[in-house]
């Protein structure tokens, strides 16, 4: 029996985080940052290397405790009762960068079941969740019986993501889930995450460098610069401000640049195109018209 | 947490101790250790302890860092002290608890032992580990042990293994931290349950750690192969070691120090 789920939103309120406090190596990773991730959508969190993205990921599920400020889910401070922080980790799933290195079980099935097992769920519920997570990550039934160490890099990545998905968190944070994969692998993993979000209607945050990917798979984009939010909005809102993006070390998707070059060359294509698919249709439309006319 | 381990970590600097020849430092350490264990009267122990702190000052390494290293062996020190207090017998009985008797000698020995351990740790870490880069250290060790090649002991291979091991300690610590975080995110609980349950909870950390360590070893072997590494035979070095005047001065100082401490033994 599925009850109608409320999609949780998660926020940082005036958070400062310092590393190695009390040693000569002390350093502020985040300085008084406030931001909110809306519930029920996929948000793409972008920023250059060292902008504090990965620190934010670990703050969101309570692996790191803010030096100052609060992390709140639906307005409630997650550190209100530090003893219950492991409960927060069940509500906020976190998939680390290169998560394939965390696999350890004898079979893929048992590895995916590790998280749900730690939650103390009944056996049949665990099986149901494993099957569900396997579906979204494209893990076939024969793969479930294999050792995770027999799989290819891309397959391991799916298993690791499935392991967190199977915990069915209200909020799922993924740190560069497609890093180092070929275009097809990227498409399958990000597509799977999107299909999962559309069915579960939960809150997903994807940390990524890739403008191309985020333009396709994220509903909203958030751009970080030097520890604060420099822009937040839809792909269209963000990519309108090219100078802004350049300043924070990111750039528009290549296909958008290509379309603008076409415009400059006097070809009447529409601006505001961020994906190769859209560009394909637009170019066909323009040139098709020409041929007809 | 894991990052706070400082035992055996190089701390870059510019002191005299940093500039000494690594071979000389190895000889100095041996002399120093002999001196520490030769000391057997209060005055020489005061000298030994003082020398450890003098070395610490010369090295310009923050005392905080060294004291943190001492904290790691606190348990060993406490254990040695307790054993010495209860198990040493002598002439001056202080306290008679029936089964155990505490003698003045026991307490003296306990204090001596603690001074020994403290000087040993401060002295060796300041003379060698904190002030010598791992590369220089193994290089020096290889040179010092070179005569053993006559006995067909693979000195070069051993020193290469040591270099690699030292090089990978920080990497593996970082890796462990990362895996622990990842498993915590999947609900792993390392801090509750009995001993058995806690040991079991470590499996999800140990397995990935071993897998990645073997993987790294493989990659490193291939990378070395690609750069035509063929062992020590006929291999030349970028930096040649030469003894400087400061090395000789330090050797003379250290030898005189040993002579003084041993002489004190005869006087008392």
XYZ file of C-alpha atoms in Angstrom:
561
model
C 0.000 0.000 0.000
C 1.689 3.187 -1.189
C 0.760 6.307 0.659
C 1.025 9.609 -1.140
C 4.563 10.735 -0.448
C 5.509 14.228 0.516
C 8.767 15.244 -1.134
C 11.195 16.528 1.453
C 13.229 19.664 0.860
C 16.659 20.093 2.397
C 18.506 23.301 3.183
C 21.721 24.716 4.580
C 21.213 27.735 6.840
C 24.247 29.980 7.363
C 26.548 26.978 7.350
C 30.271 27.336 7.909
C 32.474 24.271 7.733
C 36.127 24.179 8.728
C 38.533 21.287 8.229
C 41.165 20.153 10.758
C 40.158 22.567 13.485
C 42.942 23.276 15.986
C 45.793 22.241 13.694
C 48.020 24.376 11.464
C 46.102 22.944 8.503
C 42.759 24.515 9.491
C 40.829 25.722 6.471
C 37.295 26.908 5.807
C 35.653 24.845 3.068
C 32.378 26.721 3.313
C 31.784 30.168 4.743
C 28.304 31.176 5.881
C 26.441 29.554 3.009
C 22.657 29.306 2.756
C 20.847 27.351 0.097
C 17.760 25.240 -0.379
C 17.068 22.220 -2.542
C 13.415 22.031 -3.577
C 11.503 18.852 -2.905
C 10.305 16.538 -5.666
C 12.706 17.598 -8.416
C 16.215 16.863 -9.655
C 18.605 19.680 -8.866
C 21.985 19.803 -10.576
C 24.626 21.241 -8.254
C 27.512 22.661 -10.277
C 30.727 24.448 -9.523
C 34.402 24.275 -10.303
C 36.847 22.046 -8.426
C 37.223 23.145 -4.824
C 33.957 25.082 -4.704
C 32.769 22.938 -1.796
C 30.363 20.641 -3.643
C 31.540 17.425 -2.039
C 31.583 19.031 1.417
C 27.958 20.034 0.916
C 27.091 16.447 -0.029
C 28.532 15.136 3.226
C 26.885 17.867 5.280
C 23.472 16.975 3.826
C 23.432 13.451 5.222
C 25.192 14.186 8.470
C 28.573 12.609 7.722
C 30.043 16.019 8.489
C 28.679 18.302 11.169
C 28.615 22.014 10.353
C 31.038 24.094 12.426
C 28.369 26.796 12.515
C 24.819 26.960 11.196
C 22.161 24.342 10.555
C 21.233 21.668 8.034
C 17.472 21.287 7.912
C 15.027 18.833 6.323
C 11.596 20.459 5.954
C 12.784 23.083 8.437
C 13.897 20.605 11.096
C 17.541 20.636 12.218
C 19.108 17.222 11.505
C 21.578 17.649 14.388
C 18.837 18.348 16.932
C 19.531 14.941 18.471
C 23.058 13.836 17.463
C 22.333 10.280 18.639
C 19.729 9.896 15.909
C 22.014 11.011 13.103
C 22.100 7.473 11.665
C 18.331 7.789 11.103
C 19.052 10.890 9.010
C 21.450 8.832 6.878
C 18.550 6.526 6.024
C 16.437 9.525 4.981
C 19.207 11.208 2.974
C 21.041 8.749 0.719
C 24.522 9.686 -0.457
C 26.373 8.121 -3.370
C 30.035 9.112 -3.271
C 32.263 9.870 -6.214
C 33.607 6.645 -7.754
C 31.341 4.544 -5.512
C 32.455 1.286 -7.145
C 35.270 1.116 -4.579
C 32.821 0.499 -1.750
C 31.561 -2.900 -2.967
C 32.509 -5.797 -0.703
C 29.880 -8.565 -0.669
C 30.059 -11.971 -2.317
C 27.221 -11.286 -4.721
C 25.756 -8.183 -6.280
C 22.416 -9.035 -4.704
C 23.858 -9.086 -1.199
C 25.795 -5.897 -1.755
C 22.700 -3.986 -2.824
C 20.867 -5.480 0.187
C 23.534 -4.226 2.656
C 22.005 -0.751 3.138
C 18.375 -1.904 3.479
C 19.627 -4.673 5.794
C 21.226 -2.066 8.068
C 17.840 -0.364 8.226
C 16.422 -3.510 9.822
C 13.790 -4.125 7.158
C 12.038 -7.502 6.795
C 13.542 -9.897 4.246
C 10.762 -9.705 1.635
C 10.824 -5.882 1.741
C 14.595 -5.964 1.154
C 14.143 -8.301 -1.829
C 11.467 -6.047 -3.272
C 13.676 -2.982 -2.940
C 16.702 -4.714 -4.437
C 14.656 -5.752 -7.458
C 13.305 -2.218 -7.771
C 16.747 -0.594 -7.588
C 18.158 -3.137 -10.043
C 15.429 -2.197 -12.508
C 16.318 1.501 -12.520
C 20.060 0.934 -12.735
C 19.791 -1.647 -15.509
C 21.153 -4.579 -13.510
C 20.022 -7.856 -15.058
C 18.932 -10.866 -12.952
C 22.007 -12.892 -13.961
C 24.255 -10.050 -12.781
C 22.635 -10.197 -9.330
C 24.171 -13.611 -8.696
C 27.684 -12.632 -9.793
C 30.485 -11.360 -7.592
C 30.725 -7.567 -7.842
C 34.436 -7.970 -8.564
C 33.708 -9.796 -11.829
C 31.867 -6.809 -13.256
C 33.151 -4.017 -15.479
C 33.738 -0.529 -14.055
C 30.448 0.824 -15.369
C 28.499 -2.146 -14.027
C 30.113 -1.773 -10.599
C 29.046 1.854 -10.599
C 25.430 0.807 -11.185
C 25.586 -1.705 -8.360
C 26.907 0.956 -5.983
C 24.178 3.398 -6.980
C 21.556 0.655 -6.644
C 22.874 -0.046 -3.146
C 21.888 3.452 -2.026
C 18.682 3.600 -4.110
C 17.505 0.406 -2.419
C 17.485 2.286 0.892
C 14.676 4.301 -0.698
C 15.787 7.645 0.755
C 13.501 10.682 0.686
C 16.440 12.690 -0.582
C 19.150 11.168 -2.770
C 22.461 12.966 -3.263
C 24.799 11.703 -5.997
C 28.353 13.041 -6.313
C 29.421 12.888 -9.982
C 27.492 9.666 -10.698
C 28.603 9.601 -14.339
C 32.254 10.623 -13.927
C 34.648 8.669 -16.103
C 31.999 6.778 -18.089
C 31.545 6.717 -21.841
C 28.621 8.685 -23.358
C 26.388 5.615 -23.461
C 27.147 4.726 -19.846
C 26.429 8.301 -18.793
C 23.134 8.297 -20.601
C 22.044 4.990 -19.076
C 22.979 5.905 -15.512
C 21.582 9.438 -15.579
C 18.488 8.250 -17.469
C 17.954 5.576 -14.823
C 18.247 8.122 -12.032
C 15.714 10.307 -13.773
C 13.264 7.428 -14.313
C 13.669 6.544 -10.637
C 12.900 10.117 -9.590
C 9.867 10.314 -11.854
C 8.411 7.185 -10.299
C 9.291 7.833 -6.656
C 8.707 11.595 -6.847
C 11.450 12.103 -4.291
C 14.131 14.779 -4.074
C 17.374 14.268 -5.970
C 20.552 16.318 -6.000
C 23.169 15.494 -8.633
C 26.606 17.033 -8.321
C 28.209 17.380 -11.732
C 30.680 19.250 -13.865
C 28.894 18.502 -17.068
C 26.635 21.237 -18.367
C 25.558 18.946 -21.182
C 24.312 16.263 -18.810
C 22.634 18.620 -16.385
C 20.850 20.512 -19.169
C 19.173 17.225 -20.089
C 18.590 15.487 -16.766
C 18.154 18.170 -14.084
C 14.988 20.188 -13.516
C 16.830 23.057 -11.869
C 20.493 24.012 -11.748
C 22.409 25.584 -8.897
C 25.817 27.118 -9.624
C 28.294 27.485 -6.769
C 31.112 29.980 -6.735
C 33.600 30.449 -3.890
C 31.266 28.923 -1.347
C 28.081 30.765 -2.242
C 25.231 30.241 -4.700
C 25.939 32.345 -7.743
C 22.874 31.278 -9.767
C 19.803 29.100 -9.355
C 17.152 28.344 -11.945
C 16.266 26.289 -14.995
C 18.854 25.464 -17.655
C 17.490 28.344 -19.706
C 17.938 30.876 -16.867
C 21.483 29.716 -16.230
C 22.790 29.490 -19.767
C 21.507 32.957 -20.635
C 24.298 34.362 -18.488
C 27.401 33.262 -20.312
C 29.769 35.786 -18.695
C 28.601 34.677 -15.264
C 29.364 31.041 -16.007
C 32.766 31.863 -17.382
C 33.633 33.762 -14.215
C 32.931 30.702 -12.036
C 34.975 28.440 -14.293
C 32.113 26.688 -16.107
C 30.874 27.080 -19.634
C 27.731 26.561 -21.643
C 27.140 23.245 -23.374
C 29.143 22.929 -26.559
C 25.988 22.443 -28.576
C 24.674 25.822 -27.352
C 27.893 27.473 -28.505
C 27.525 25.717 -31.856
C 23.959 26.984 -32.289
C 25.104 30.519 -31.507
C 27.827 30.232 -34.147
C 25.136 29.232 -36.620
C 23.141 32.298 -35.631
C 26.196 34.478 -36.153
C 26.609 32.952 -39.609
C 23.114 34.182 -40.423
C 21.218 30.910 -40.134
C 17.879 31.578 -38.419
C 18.013 28.906 -35.674
C 16.353 29.623 -32.336
C 18.551 30.329 -29.343
C 17.958 28.551 -26.054
C 19.046 25.094 -27.205
C 21.011 23.013 -24.726
C 20.809 19.423 -25.898
C 22.031 17.660 -29.009
C 18.536 16.263 -29.618
C 16.952 19.720 -29.630
C 19.691 21.018 -31.892
C 19.104 18.109 -34.278
C 15.412 18.924 -34.586
C 16.055 22.652 -34.864
C 18.618 22.290 -37.613
C 16.369 19.878 -39.478
C 13.464 22.299 -39.113
C 15.441 25.259 -40.477
C 17.081 23.421 -43.354
C 13.958 21.434 -44.119
C 12.058 24.710 -44.513
C 14.743 26.000 -46.844
C 14.576 22.983 -49.060
C 10.826 23.174 -49.258
C 10.904 26.932 -49.897
C 40.415 11.050 13.208
C 42.635 8.807 11.101
C 44.321 11.861 9.665
C 45.650 12.762 13.117
C 48.170 9.927 13.098
C 51.559 11.603 12.930
C 53.891 8.791 13.909
C 56.484 8.466 11.170
C 55.570 11.469 9.069
C 58.009 13.813 7.449
C 57.677 17.447 8.486
C 59.482 19.659 5.964
C 61.821 22.256 7.441
C 65.153 23.949 7.179
C 66.996 23.072 10.415
C 70.453 21.568 10.805
C 68.842 18.205 11.460
C 66.975 18.401 8.155
C 70.231 19.021 6.310
C 72.273 16.196 7.825
C 73.269 13.300 5.630
C 70.701 10.499 6.065
C 73.478 7.904 6.502
C 74.926 9.980 9.331
C 71.491 10.266 10.918
C 71.189 6.493 10.987
C 74.573 6.209 12.738
C 73.587 8.998 15.138
C 70.346 7.196 15.998
C 72.239 4.004 16.796
C 74.649 5.893 19.065
C 71.745 7.708 20.665
C 69.824 4.498 21.399
C 72.939 2.879 22.883
C 73.395 5.957 25.075
C 69.789 5.835 26.273
C 70.137 2.228 27.336
C 73.598 2.758 28.835
C 72.274 5.389 31.236
C 71.645 3.968 34.690
C 71.804 6.780 37.226
C 69.638 9.850 37.867
C 72.129 12.373 36.532
C 72.592 10.598 33.209
C 68.835 10.219 32.842
C 68.427 13.947 33.351
C 71.053 14.437 30.636
C 69.328 12.007 28.263
C 65.952 13.671 28.707
C 67.512 17.102 28.285
C 69.260 15.993 25.098
C 65.945 14.831 23.647
C 64.456 18.272 24.231
C 67.559 20.006 22.875
C 67.225 17.929 19.674
C 63.566 18.910 19.526
C 64.490 22.601 19.776
C 67.178 22.294 17.091
C 64.751 20.608 14.704
C 62.246 23.510 15.033
C 59.412 21.012 14.837
C 56.325 22.142 16.804
C 56.380 20.480 20.244
C 52.635 19.902 19.926
C 53.174 17.540 17.007
C 55.783 15.481 18.846
C 53.750 15.330 22.039
C 50.820 13.998 20.024
C 53.093 11.190 18.847
C 53.898 10.474 22.508
C 50.216 10.235 23.327
C 50.001 7.260 20.981
C 52.403 5.228 23.149
C 50.982 6.458 26.445
C 49.460 3.057 27.128
C 52.781 1.253 26.642
C 54.473 3.696 28.995
C 51.800 3.293 31.671
C 51.973 -0.492 31.324
C 55.773 -0.593 31.659
C 55.626 1.711 34.662
C 53.039 -0.438 36.476
C 54.975 -3.641 35.795
C 58.175 -2.080 37.085
C 56.538 -0.705 40.218
C 54.986 -4.012 41.258
C 57.527 -6.535 40.090
C 60.830 -4.999 41.097
C 62.164 -6.017 44.484
C 64.894 -4.257 46.420
C 66.003 -3.181 49.825
C 63.869 -0.137 50.565
C 60.345 -1.339 51.224
C 57.817 1.468 50.894
C 54.445 -0.229 51.003
C 53.425 -3.775 51.933
C 50.001 -4.796 50.618
C 50.374 -8.452 51.460
C 50.594 -10.015 47.998
C 52.441 -7.115 46.415
C 55.213 -5.089 47.908
C 56.304 -1.765 46.516
C 59.978 -0.921 46.813
C 61.793 2.345 46.281
C 63.819 0.609 43.568
C 60.633 -0.264 41.657
C 59.558 3.337 41.532
C 63.016 4.455 40.442
C 63.039 1.864 37.660
C 59.570 2.883 36.556
C 60.655 6.516 36.277
C 63.832 5.497 34.423
C 61.821 3.370 31.997
C 59.423 6.214 31.245
C 62.308 8.629 30.687
C 63.866 6.065 28.362
C 60.720 5.618 26.292
C 60.083 9.369 26.075
C 63.665 10.121 25.010
C 63.622 7.226 22.584
C 60.492 8.466 20.875
C 61.382 12.148 20.844
C 64.991 11.423 19.839
C 64.274 9.013 17.020
C 61.311 10.908 15.606
C 63.153 14.233 15.696
C 66.445 12.830 14.403
C 64.973 10.634 11.713
C 61.294 10.388 10.858
C 60.234 14.023 11.208
C 63.327 15.543 9.638
C 64.139 13.056 6.873
C 62.020 12.687 3.774
C 61.072 9.049 3.111
C 63.156 9.043 -0.057
C 66.291 10.290 1.729
C 65.651 7.840 4.547
C 65.510 4.742 2.377
C 68.346 6.037 0.244
C 70.499 6.385 3.354
C 69.434 2.994 4.617
C 70.330 1.364 1.331
C 73.831 2.907 1.438
C 74.401 1.966 5.052
C 73.343 -1.616 4.399
C 75.141 -1.890 1.038
C 77.952 -4.079 2.464
C 75.333 -6.807 3.101
C 75.080 -7.319 -0.662
C 78.165 -9.457 -0.331
C 75.991 -11.917 1.607
C 73.423 -11.882 -1.256
C 70.900 -9.924 0.766
C 68.726 -7.906 -1.691
C 69.344 -4.532 -0.031
C 68.076 -2.460 -2.929
C 64.836 -4.416 -3.176
C 64.197 -4.038 0.544
C 64.753 -0.303 0.442
C 62.515 0.026 -2.611
C 59.792 -1.876 -0.792
C 60.179 0.453 2.174
C 60.001 3.557 -0.006
C 56.814 2.295 -1.606
C 55.267 1.314 1.713
C 56.002 4.742 3.203
C 54.738 6.474 0.101
C 51.394 4.701 0.309
C 50.633 5.186 4.002
C 48.887 8.562 3.514
C 47.098 7.283 0.417
C 45.728 4.268 2.248
C 44.681 6.380 5.234
C 42.754 8.674 2.921
C 41.224 5.686 1.187
C 40.157 4.155 4.505
C 38.517 7.417 5.522
C 36.611 7.508 2.262
C 35.404 3.920 2.486
C 34.335 4.366 6.113
C 32.286 7.414 5.095
C 30.721 5.559 2.182
C 29.688 2.609 4.357
C 28.392 4.938 7.069
C 26.223 6.509 4.390
C 24.819 3.025 3.791
C 23.971 2.738 7.466
C 27.042 0.903 8.752
C 27.469 1.201 12.507
C 31.046 0.944 13.801
C 30.500 2.155 17.338
C 28.011 -0.176 18.976
C 27.599 -3.849 19.716
C 30.009 -6.294 21.320
C 33.535 -7.055 20.156
C 32.379 -9.695 17.666
C 29.780 -7.411 16.090
C 32.276 -4.573 15.845
C 34.839 -6.799 14.175
C 32.170 -7.934 11.717
C 31.193 -4.337 11.012
C 34.733 -3.781 9.724
C 34.381 -6.314 6.883
C 32.707 -3.749 4.583
C 35.773 -1.531 5.128
C 38.534 -4.149 4.957
C 37.391 -5.911 1.773
C 37.294 -2.808 -0.456
C 40.528 -1.571 1.117
C 42.385 -4.790 0.296
C 40.933 -4.925 -3.185
C 42.060 -1.384 -3.947
C 45.477 -1.912 -2.345
C 46.133 -4.920 -4.603
C 44.817 -2.985 -7.548
C 47.186 -0.116 -6.795
C 50.114 -2.490 -6.388
C 49.357 -3.956 -9.805
C 49.161 -0.553 -11.434
C 52.360 0.579 -9.773
C 54.186 -2.535 -10.951
C 53.081 -1.880 -14.512
C 54.040 1.795 -14.292
C 57.514 0.840 -13.032
C 57.854 -1.753 -15.764
C 56.919 0.886 -18.343
C 59.728 3.080 -17.071
C 62.148 0.193 -17.464
C 62.741 -0.450 -13.777
C 65.037 -3.471 -13.513
C 66.142 -3.492 -9.885
C 69.247 -1.971 -8.342
C 71.886 -3.420 -10.681
C 73.798 -0.567 -12.335
C 71.252 2.029 -11.253
C 72.667 5.531 -10.763
C 71.243 8.283 -8.585
C 70.132 11.818 -9.175
C 71.431 13.043 -5.808
C 74.818 11.815 -4.626
C 75.404 11.790 -0.892
C 78.550 13.427 0.546
C 79.418 13.925 4.193
C 79.655 17.617 5.107
C 81.434 19.273 8.016
C 78.134 19.525 9.918
C 77.830 15.730 9.777
C 81.250 15.293 11.365
C 80.479 17.904 14.040
C 77.211 16.159 14.955
C 79.007 12.802 15.111
C 81.639 14.202 17.489
C 78.952 15.828 19.679
C 76.951 12.608 19.834
C 79.996 10.451 20.601
C 81.099 12.815 23.391
C 77.593 12.727 24.780
C 77.727 8.923 24.888
C 81.154 9.052 26.522
C 79.875 11.417 29.225
C 76.854 9.245 29.999
C 78.941 6.080 30.186
C 81.554 7.851 32.324
C 78.807 8.915 34.729
C 77.936 5.247 35.206
C 81.387 4.597 36.613
C 81.352 7.635 38.872
C 78.033 6.737 40.546
